mmCIF file of C-alpha atoms in Angstrom:
data_model
loop_
_atom_site.group_PDB
_atom_site.id
_atom_site.type_symbol
_atom_site.label_atom_id
_atom_site.label_comp_id
_atom_site.label_asym_id
_atom_site.label_seq_id
_atom_site.Cartn_x
_atom_site.Cartn_y
_atom_site.Cartn_z
ATOM 1 C CA MET A 25 -15.877 27.781 -0.251
ATOM 2 C CA ILE A 26 -15.235 24.678 1.819
ATOM 3 C CA ARG A 27 -12.187 23.748 3.802
ATOM 4 C CA THR A 28 -10.214 20.789 2.525
ATOM 5 C CA LEU A 29 -7.112 19.222 3.978
ATOM 6 C CA ALA A 30 -3.901 18.885 2.017
ATOM 7 C CA LEU A 31 -1.254 16.754 3.645
ATOM 8 C CA ILE A 32 2.374 17.811 3.494
ATOM 9 C CA CYS A 33 5.017 15.338 4.616
ATOM 10 C CA LEU A 34 8.457 16.583 5.532
ATOM 11 C CA ALA A 35 11.512 14.445 6.192
ATOM 12 C CA THR A 36 13.426 15.444 9.314
ATOM 13 C CA PRO A 37 17.228 15.811 9.238
ATOM 14 C CA ALA A 38 17.741 13.350 12.073
ATOM 15 C CA LEU A 39 16.215 10.518 10.077
ATOM 16 C CA ALA A 40 18.828 10.021 7.382
ATOM 17 C CA THR A 41 19.124 6.350 8.310
ATOM 18 C CA ALA A 42 15.382 5.698 8.424
ATOM 19 C CA ALA A 43 14.035 2.696 6.559
ATOM 20 C CA HIS A 44 12.430 3.131 3.150
ATOM 21 C CA ALA A 45 9.131 1.810 1.919
ATOM 22 C CA ASP A 46 9.174 -0.889 -0.735
ATOM 23 C CA ALA A 47 7.803 1.346 -3.478
ATOM 24 C CA GLY A 48 7.887 -1.520 -5.948
ATOM 25 C CA ASP A 49 5.570 -3.590 -3.764
ATOM 26 C CA VAL A 50 3.136 -0.697 -3.331
ATOM 27 C CA ILE A 51 3.117 -0.125 -7.081
ATOM 28 C CA ASP A 52 2.830 -3.778 -8.137
ATOM 29 C CA SER A 53 0.438 -5.084 -5.499
ATOM 30 C CA TYR A 54 -1.823 -2.074 -5.071
ATOM 31 C CA ILE A 55 -1.456 0.879 -7.447
ATOM 32 C CA LEU A 56 -1.172 -0.736 -10.888
ATOM 33 C CA PRO A 57 -3.909 -3.324 -10.265
ATOM 34 C CA GLY A 58 -6.066 -0.518 -8.872
ATOM 35 C CA VAL A 59 -5.715 1.784 -11.864
ATOM 36 C CA ASP A 60 -6.270 -1.207 -14.160
ATOM 37 C CA ARG A 61 -9.530 -2.084 -12.385
ATOM 38 C CA PHE A 62 -10.708 1.489 -12.646
ATOM 39 C CA ALA A 63 -9.917 1.746 -16.354
ATOM 40 C CA ASP A 64 -11.518 -1.631 -17.088
ATOM 41 C CA ALA A 65 -14.672 -0.674 -15.184
ATOM 42 C CA ALA A 66 -14.878 2.667 -17.008
ATOM 43 C CA ASP A 67 -14.477 0.849 -20.337
ATOM 44 C CA ALA A 68 -17.374 -1.440 -19.410
ATOM 45 C CA LEU A 69 -19.440 1.611 -18.497
ATOM 46 C CA ALA A 70 -18.766 3.135 -21.912
ATOM 47 C CA ALA A 71 -19.565 -0.178 -23.629
ATOM 48 C CA ALA A 72 -22.960 -0.370 -21.920
ATOM 49 C CA ASP A 73 -24.300 2.315 -24.287
ATOM 50 C CA CYS A 74 -27.792 3.103 -23.019
ATOM 51 C CA ASN A 75 -28.652 -0.325 -21.643
ATOM 52 C CA MET A 76 -29.910 0.840 -18.257
ATOM 53 C CA PRO A 77 -29.298 -2.356 -16.205
ATOM 54 C CA ALA A 78 -25.792 -2.670 -17.644
ATOM 55 C CA LEU A 79 -25.150 1.024 -17.035
ATOM 56 C CA LYS A 80 -26.156 0.778 -13.376
ATOM 57 C CA THR A 81 -23.967 -2.275 -12.754
ATOM 58 C CA ALA A 82 -20.961 -0.773 -14.521
ATOM 59 C CA PHE A 83 -21.474 2.564 -12.779
ATOM 60 C CA ALA A 84 -21.314 0.920 -9.350
ATOM 61 C CA GLU A 85 -18.155 -0.980 -10.268
ATOM 62 C CA THR A 86 -16.515 2.161 -11.647
ATOM 63 C CA ALA A 87 -17.416 4.273 -8.605
ATOM 64 C CA GLN A 88 -16.006 1.698 -6.201
ATOM 65 C CA ALA A 89 -12.867 1.157 -8.288
ATOM 66 C CA TRP A 90 -12.318 4.910 -8.213
ATOM 67 C CA ALA A 91 -12.839 5.153 -4.443
ATOM 68 C CA ALA A 92 -10.151 2.509 -3.906
ATOM 69 C CA ILE A 93 -7.495 4.685 -5.611
ATOM 70 C CA SER A 94 -8.920 8.214 -5.360
ATOM 71 C CA HIS A 95 -6.419 9.241 -2.681
ATOM 72 C CA LEU A 96 -3.466 8.704 -5.056
ATOM 73 C CA GLU A 97 -3.366 12.438 -5.780
ATOM 74 C CA MET A 98 -0.098 12.428 -7.665
ATOM 75 C CA GLY A 99 1.179 12.077 -11.198
ATOM 76 C CA PRO A 100 -1.360 10.740 -13.702
ATOM 77 C CA ILE A 101 -4.352 11.168 -11.372
ATOM 78 C CA GLN A 102 -3.463 14.716 -10.434
ATOM 79 C CA ASP A 103 -2.179 15.896 -13.814
ATOM 80 C CA GLU A 104 -4.552 18.029 -15.899
ATOM 81 C CA GLY A 105 -7.107 18.011 -13.078
ATOM 82 C CA ARG A 106 -8.088 14.412 -13.836
ATOM 83 C CA SER A 107 -9.296 13.555 -10.332
ATOM 84 C CA ARG A 108 -11.893 16.349 -10.475
ATOM 85 C CA ALA A 109 -12.883 15.268 -13.977
ATOM 86 C CA VAL A 110 -13.522 11.765 -12.638
ATOM 87 C CA LEU A 111 -15.668 12.989 -9.753
ATOM 88 C CA PHE A 112 -16.588 16.587 -9.023
ATOM 89 C CA TRP A 113 -17.549 16.356 -5.363
ATOM 90 C CA PRO A 114 -18.443 18.070 -3.081
ATOM 91 C CA ASP A 115 -20.841 20.023 -5.266
ATOM 92 C CA ASP A 116 -22.697 22.202 -2.797
ATOM 93 C CA ARG A 117 -23.813 24.648 -5.499
ATOM 94 C CA ASP A 118 -25.194 21.969 -7.848
ATOM 95 C CA ALA A 119 -22.780 22.957 -10.589
ATOM 96 C CA THR A 120 -23.224 19.503 -12.115
ATOM 97 C CA ALA A 121 -26.890 20.084 -12.935
ATOM 98 C CA ARG A 122 -26.121 23.469 -14.486
ATOM 99 C CA GLY A 123 -23.243 22.021 -16.490
ATOM 100 C CA LEU A 124 -25.389 19.223 -17.872
ATOM 101 C CA ARG A 125 -28.097 21.662 -18.931
ATOM 102 C CA LEU A 126 -25.482 23.727 -20.735
ATOM 103 C CA LEU A 127 -24.032 20.712 -22.541
ATOM 104 C CA GLN A 128 -27.468 19.653 -23.711
ATOM 105 C CA ALA A 129 -28.315 23.167 -24.863
ATOM 106 C CA GLN A 130 -25.118 23.343 -26.921
ATOM 107 C CA GLY A 131 -26.123 20.289 -28.954
ATOM 108 C CA ALA A 132 -24.105 17.595 -30.664
ATOM 109 C CA ASP A 133 -20.994 19.729 -31.155
ATOM 110 C CA ALA A 134 -20.505 19.829 -27.384
ATOM 111 C CA LEU A 135 -20.541 16.026 -27.138
ATOM 112 C CA THR A 136 -17.496 15.181 -29.227
ATOM 113 C CA SER A 137 -14.517 13.736 -27.401
ATOM 114 C CA GLU A 138 -12.514 16.913 -27.981
ATOM 115 C CA ALA A 139 -15.274 19.168 -26.665
ATOM 116 C CA MET A 140 -16.006 16.959 -23.664
ATOM 117 C CA ALA A 141 -12.351 17.026 -22.628
ATOM 118 C CA LYS A 142 -12.575 20.835 -22.447
ATOM 119 C CA ALA A 143 -15.942 20.999 -20.681
ATOM 120 C CA SER A 144 -16.340 22.038 -17.061
ATOM 121 C CA VAL A 145 -15.285 19.245 -14.713
ATOM 122 C CA ALA A 146 -18.621 19.710 -12.917
ATOM 123 C CA ALA A 147 -20.378 18.418 -16.032
ATOM 124 C CA ARG A 148 -18.139 15.369 -16.469
ATOM 125 C CA GLY A 149 -17.353 12.124 -14.718
ATOM 126 C CA LEU A 150 -19.232 10.044 -12.205
ATOM 127 C CA GLY A 151 -21.293 12.876 -10.766
ATOM 128 C CA ALA A 152 -22.706 13.831 -14.150
ATOM 129 C CA LEU A 153 -23.246 10.206 -15.151
ATOM 130 C CA GLU A 154 -25.105 9.521 -11.917
ATOM 131 C CA ARG A 155 -27.636 12.208 -12.834
ATOM 132 C CA GLN A 156 -28.048 10.693 -16.287
ATOM 133 C CA ILE A 157 -28.440 7.116 -15.115
ATOM 134 C CA PHE A 158 -30.373 7.499 -11.870
ATOM 135 C CA ASP A 159 -32.482 10.664 -12.275
ATOM 136 C CA SER A 160 -35.891 10.093 -13.793
ATOM 137 C CA ASP A 161 -35.697 13.349 -15.783
ATOM 138 C CA ALA A 162 -32.250 12.661 -17.242
ATOM 139 C CA GLN A 163 -31.204 14.132 -20.563
ATOM 140 C CA PRO A 164 -31.173 12.019 -23.760
ATOM 141 C CA CYS A 165 -28.990 9.015 -24.407
ATOM 142 C CA ASP A 166 -26.383 10.763 -26.543
ATOM 143 C CA LEU A 167 -25.236 12.806 -23.549
ATOM 144 C CA THR A 168 -24.944 9.702 -21.377
ATOM 145 C CA GLU A 169 -22.827 7.971 -24.013
ATOM 146 C CA ALA A 170 -20.582 11.015 -24.420
ATOM 147 C CA LEU A 171 -20.056 11.262 -20.665
ATOM 148 C CA ALA A 172 -19.226 7.561 -20.382
ATOM 149 C CA ASP A 173 -16.793 7.733 -23.293
ATOM 150 C CA ASP A 174 -15.125 10.781 -21.749
ATOM 151 C CA LEU A 175 -14.754 9.069 -18.372
ATOM 152 C CA ALA A 176 -13.276 5.978 -20.028
ATOM 153 C CA ALA A 177 -10.770 8.200 -21.842
ATOM 154 C CA THR A 178 -9.754 9.870 -18.573
ATOM 155 C CA ALA A 179 -9.417 6.514 -16.821
ATOM 156 C CA GLY A 180 -7.290 5.268 -19.706
ATOM 157 C CA GLN A 181 -4.994 8.285 -19.396
ATOM 158 C CA ILE A 182 -4.564 7.554 -15.695
ATOM 159 C CA ARG A 183 -3.786 3.887 -16.358
ATOM 160 C CA ASP A 184 -1.390 4.611 -19.204
ATOM 161 C CA GLY A 185 0.361 7.357 -17.277
ATOM 162 C CA TRP A 186 1.146 4.983 -14.435
ATOM 163 C CA HIS A 187 2.213 2.103 -16.652
ATOM 164 C CA ASP A 188 4.162 4.096 -19.232
ATOM 165 C CA ASP A 189 6.145 6.443 -17.046
ATOM 166 C CA PHE A 190 5.168 7.348 -13.523
ATOM 167 C CA ALA A 191 5.645 3.937 -11.933
ATOM 168 C CA ASP A 192 9.202 3.761 -13.282
ATOM 169 C CA GLN A 193 9.918 7.243 -11.954
ATOM 170 C CA MET A 194 8.903 6.072 -8.484
ATOM 171 C CA ARG A 195 10.928 2.889 -8.781
ATOM 172 C CA HIS A 196 14.074 4.693 -9.900
ATOM 173 C CA PRO A 197 14.405 8.057 -8.169
ATOM 174 C CA GLY A 198 17.409 10.136 -9.165
ATOM 175 C CA GLN A 199 17.927 8.525 -12.548
ATOM 176 C CA ALA A 200 18.799 10.754 -15.487
ATOM 177 C CA GLY A 201 15.701 12.573 -16.700
ATOM 178 C CA ASN A 202 13.680 11.833 -13.570
ATOM 179 C CA THR A 203 12.788 15.287 -12.300
ATOM 180 C CA ARG A 204 9.833 14.170 -10.196
ATOM 181 C CA PHE A 205 11.684 12.025 -7.667
ATOM 182 C CA LEU A 206 15.318 12.586 -6.792
ATOM 183 C CA THR A 207 15.620 10.285 -3.753
ATOM 184 C CA ASP A 208 13.974 7.284 -2.124
ATOM 185 C CA ALA A 209 12.873 9.621 0.674
ATOM 186 C CA GLU A 210 10.839 11.692 -1.776
ATOM 187 C CA VAL A 211 9.058 8.563 -2.982
ATOM 188 C CA ASP A 212 8.319 7.594 0.627
ATOM 189 C CA GLN A 213 6.936 11.060 1.278
ATOM 190 C CA ALA A 214 4.644 10.915 -1.759
ATOM 191 C CA LEU A 215 3.250 7.489 -0.849
ATOM 192 C CA PHE A 216 2.830 8.278 2.836
ATOM 193 C CA THR A 217 1.177 11.599 1.959
ATOM 194 C CA ALA A 218 -1.329 9.782 -0.260
ATOM 195 C CA LEU A 219 -2.131 7.304 2.502
ATOM 196 C CA MET A 220 -2.627 9.938 5.179
ATOM 197 C CA ALA A 221 -4.558 12.315 2.923
ATOM 198 C CA GLY A 222 -6.822 9.417 1.979
ATOM 199 C CA LEU A 223 -7.518 8.600 5.605
ATOM 200 C CA GLU A 224 -8.288 12.252 6.311
ATOM 201 C CA HIS A 225 -10.565 12.575 3.282
ATOM 202 C CA LEU A 226 -12.403 9.406 4.202
ATOM 203 C CA SER A 227 -12.994 10.539 7.780
ATOM 204 C CA ASP A 228 -13.816 14.181 7.146
ATOM 205 C CA GLN A 229 -15.453 14.116 3.719
ATOM 206 C CA ARG A 230 -16.878 10.754 2.653
ATOM 207 C CA ILE A 231 -18.100 10.059 6.191
ATOM 208 C CA GLY A 232 -18.000 13.468 7.879
ATOM 209 C CA ARG A 233 -20.016 15.488 5.366
ATOM 210 C CA PRO A 234 -23.221 13.427 5.540
ATOM 211 C CA LEU A 235 -22.815 12.980 9.302
ATOM 212 C CA GLY A 236 -22.833 16.718 9.886
ATOM 213 C CA SER A 237 -23.620 17.150 13.569
ATOM 214 C CA PHE A 238 -25.949 15.188 15.837
ATOM 215 C CA ASP A 239 -28.407 18.076 15.858
ATOM 216 C CA GLU A 240 -28.065 18.719 12.140
ATOM 217 C CA PRO A 241 -27.130 15.655 10.071
ATOM 218 C CA LYS A 242 -26.590 16.255 6.339
ATOM 219 C CA PRO A 243 -27.641 13.101 4.431
ATOM 220 C CA LEU A 244 -28.070 15.036 1.180
ATOM 221 C CA ARG A 245 -24.348 15.806 1.223
ATOM 222 C CA ALA A 246 -23.400 12.144 0.849
ATOM 223 C CA GLU A 247 -21.247 11.292 -2.146
ATOM 224 C CA LEU A 248 -23.119 9.685 -5.091
ATOM 225 C CA ARG A 249 -26.181 9.195 -2.891
ATOM 226 C CA ARG A 250 -28.600 8.976 -5.854
ATOM 227 C CA SER A 251 -26.978 5.740 -6.959
ATOM 228 C CA GLY A 252 -26.585 4.328 -3.454
ATOM 229 C CA GLN A 253 -22.794 4.330 -3.733
ATOM 230 C CA SER A 254 -22.026 6.440 -0.639
ATOM 231 C CA LEU A 255 -21.397 3.522 1.720
ATOM 232 C CA PRO A 256 -19.935 1.153 -0.924
ATOM 233 C CA MET A 257 -17.364 3.841 -1.748
ATOM 234 C CA VAL A 258 -16.459 4.131 1.936
ATOM 235 C CA ARG A 259 -15.960 0.372 2.023
ATOM 236 C CA ALA A 260 -13.890 0.420 -1.159
ATOM 237 C CA GLN A 261 -11.607 3.167 0.077
ATOM 238 C CA ILE A 262 -11.057 1.477 3.431
ATOM 239 C CA ALA A 263 -10.019 -1.687 1.605
ATOM 240 C CA GLY A 264 -7.699 0.263 -0.685
ATOM 241 C CA LEU A 265 -6.093 2.190 2.166
ATOM 242 C CA ARG A 266 -5.601 -0.974 4.181
ATOM 243 C CA GLN A 267 -3.890 -2.659 1.245
ATOM 244 C CA MET A 268 -1.703 0.377 0.638
ATOM 245 C CA ALA A 269 -0.695 0.658 4.302
ATOM 246 C CA ALA A 270 0.239 -3.026 4.416
ATOM 247 C CA ALA A 271 2.385 -2.658 1.297
ATOM 248 C CA LEU A 272 4.170 0.398 2.731
ATOM 249 C CA GLY A 273 5.469 -1.532 5.722
ATOM 250 C CA PRO A 274 4.664 -3.542 8.872
ATOM 251 C CA ASP A 275 2.059 -1.523 10.752
ATOM 252 C CA PRO A 276 -0.033 -3.795 13.008
ATOM 253 C CA GLN A 277 -1.998 -1.168 14.920
ATOM 254 C CA THR A 278 -2.962 0.739 11.786
ATOM 255 C CA ASP A 279 -4.011 -2.510 10.147
ATOM 256 C CA ALA A 280 -6.085 -3.430 13.188
ATOM 257 C CA ALA A 281 -7.843 -0.060 13.130
ATOM 258 C CA LEU A 282 -8.608 -0.380 9.415
ATOM 259 C CA ALA A 283 -9.785 -3.964 9.922
ATOM 260 C CA ARG A 284 -12.242 -2.656 12.537
ATOM 261 C CA ALA A 285 -13.392 0.019 10.115
ATOM 262 C CA GLN A 286 -13.907 -2.597 7.406
ATOM 263 C CA ASP A 287 -15.977 -4.746 9.720
ATOM 264 C CA GLN A 288 -18.016 -1.766 10.913
ATOM 265 C CA ALA A 289 -18.640 -0.551 7.365
ATOM 266 C CA GLY A 290 -19.710 -4.042 6.364
ATOM 267 C CA ARG A 291 -22.381 -3.966 9.059
ATOM 268 C CA ALA A 292 -23.622 -0.434 8.344
ATOM 269 C CA GLY A 293 -27.015 -0.067 6.740
ATOM 270 C CA ASP A 294 -28.274 2.401 4.137
ATOM 271 C CA PRO A 295 -25.992 2.472 1.064
ATOM 272 C CA SER A 296 -26.770 6.171 0.534
ATOM 273 C CA LEU A 297 -26.022 7.000 4.202
ATOM 274 C CA ALA A 298 -29.515 8.489 4.438
ATOM 275 C CA ASP A 299 -29.920 6.853 7.855
ATOM 276 C CA VAL A 300 -27.469 9.220 9.557
ATOM 277 C CA GLU A 301 -30.598 10.941 10.882
ATOM 278 C CA ASP A 302 -31.457 7.828 12.904
ATOM 279 C CA PRO A 303 -29.500 7.759 16.210
ATOM 280 C CA ALA A 304 -28.807 4.017 16.152
ATOM 281 C CA ALA A 305 -27.643 4.019 12.521
ATOM 282 C CA ARG A 306 -25.663 7.198 13.113
ATOM 283 C CA PHE A 307 -23.760 5.509 15.919
ATOM 284 C CA ARG A 308 -22.621 2.795 13.506
ATOM 285 C CA ILE A 309 -21.351 5.377 11.000
ATOM 286 C CA GLU A 310 -19.596 7.332 13.757
ATOM 287 C CA ALA A 311 -17.869 4.126 14.836
ATOM 288 C CA ILE A 312 -16.352 3.794 11.348
ATOM 289 C CA GLN A 313 -15.114 7.369 11.535
ATOM 290 C CA THR A 314 -13.587 6.738 14.970
ATOM 291 C CA SER A 315 -11.680 3.720 13.670
ATOM 292 C CA ILE A 316 -10.384 5.723 10.719
ATOM 293 C CA ARG A 317 -9.158 8.447 13.057
ATOM 294 C CA GLU A 318 -7.414 5.819 15.156
ATOM 295 C CA ALA A 319 -5.745 4.556 11.981
ATOM 296 C CA ILE A 320 -4.479 8.087 11.302
ATOM 297 C CA THR A 321 -2.903 8.277 14.750
ATOM 298 C CA HIS A 322 -1.327 4.835 14.496
ATOM 299 C CA ALA A 323 -0.075 5.348 10.941
ATOM 300 C CA GLN A 324 1.814 8.452 11.974
ATOM 301 C CA ALA A 325 3.222 6.800 15.094
ATOM 302 C CA GLU A 326 4.170 3.502 13.438
ATOM 303 C CA LEU A 327 4.640 3.912 9.724
ATOM 304 C CA GLY A 328 5.551 7.593 9.708
ATOM 305 C CA ASP A 329 8.205 7.133 12.368
ATOM 306 C CA ALA A 330 9.601 4.045 10.641
ATOM 307 C CA LEU A 331 9.942 5.943 7.364
ATOM 308 C CA GLY A 332 11.267 9.078 9.026
ATOM 309 C CA ILE A 333 8.330 11.253 8.010
ATOM 310 C CA GLN A 334 6.398 13.799 10.006
ATOM 311 C CA ALA A 335 2.938 14.798 8.838
ATOM 312 C CA GLY A 336 1.559 18.300 9.072
ATOM 313 C CA PHE A 337 -1.784 19.536 7.827
ATOM 314 C CA ASN A 338 -2.256 22.603 5.673
ATOM 315 C CA ALA A 339 -5.766 23.977 5.360
ATOM 316 C CA ALA A 340 -6.537 25.047 1.808
ATOM 317 C CA ASP A 341 -9.632 26.540 0.289
ATOM 318 C CA GLY A 342 -11.384 24.784 -2.557
ATOM 319 C CA ASP A 343 -14.654 24.939 -4.435
#
């Protein structure tokens, strides 16, 4: 079991007159375009069939589009375990390889859209597709196509869920039939939670897992390392978090910290983060992590205080 951080945001009684985030701006400028990009990229991945150059290009675009919105753990992304079906990571026990072997052994009946939707999340999504596209001993083409179609279907459910219902629920808390959000403060809490949880995940997981310790770096723990998407996904999430923070409200110090992280990530080297074992390269990756941690501190002090939200961290076990 690994330790993951779940962020819980609680409004304090003294902050009844606190300002509210412009949820509509966050939704229109960041969330809806982001889920659209992800769904479009996943559609292109499915349309690539087994054309390997097209698959590799579309895979990279899909992985980065996902990283830019992956911290939106609410509503359509969270429902039915979709985020894990998009990317099962960390996978310290190599459940993805076992799941793929099982799917292949089960034959064509396991590769229908209905069967794939019920398969283990470890054998679905970007992690499974990476093995198919970038491993030299990948399973046959029909499995790759089924995985890509399944991911496109999941991405479409996320996009449609936001457009058809969830965005309106966030825009209009307390309306008749809206049981998810009763007040503007609840919407603020959900958005601020997503921002802060994303910053934490970026620092401690996407960057922290391959960093390990100075004496024992863990490059093989990097996310989607086989495809060289580890660092591009860090860059994509920084950009997404910076855009989200800016849409939530004026927050100059947080923006400055994320701008530093963007610049540092742009100058980092190995796309798979394999160079964390080299002291000079490691220092550059650690600098990104430091800037992200500064952004966490500033976001709580600036944006959290402005919205009347206090953040607390709850350690939860997960596979």
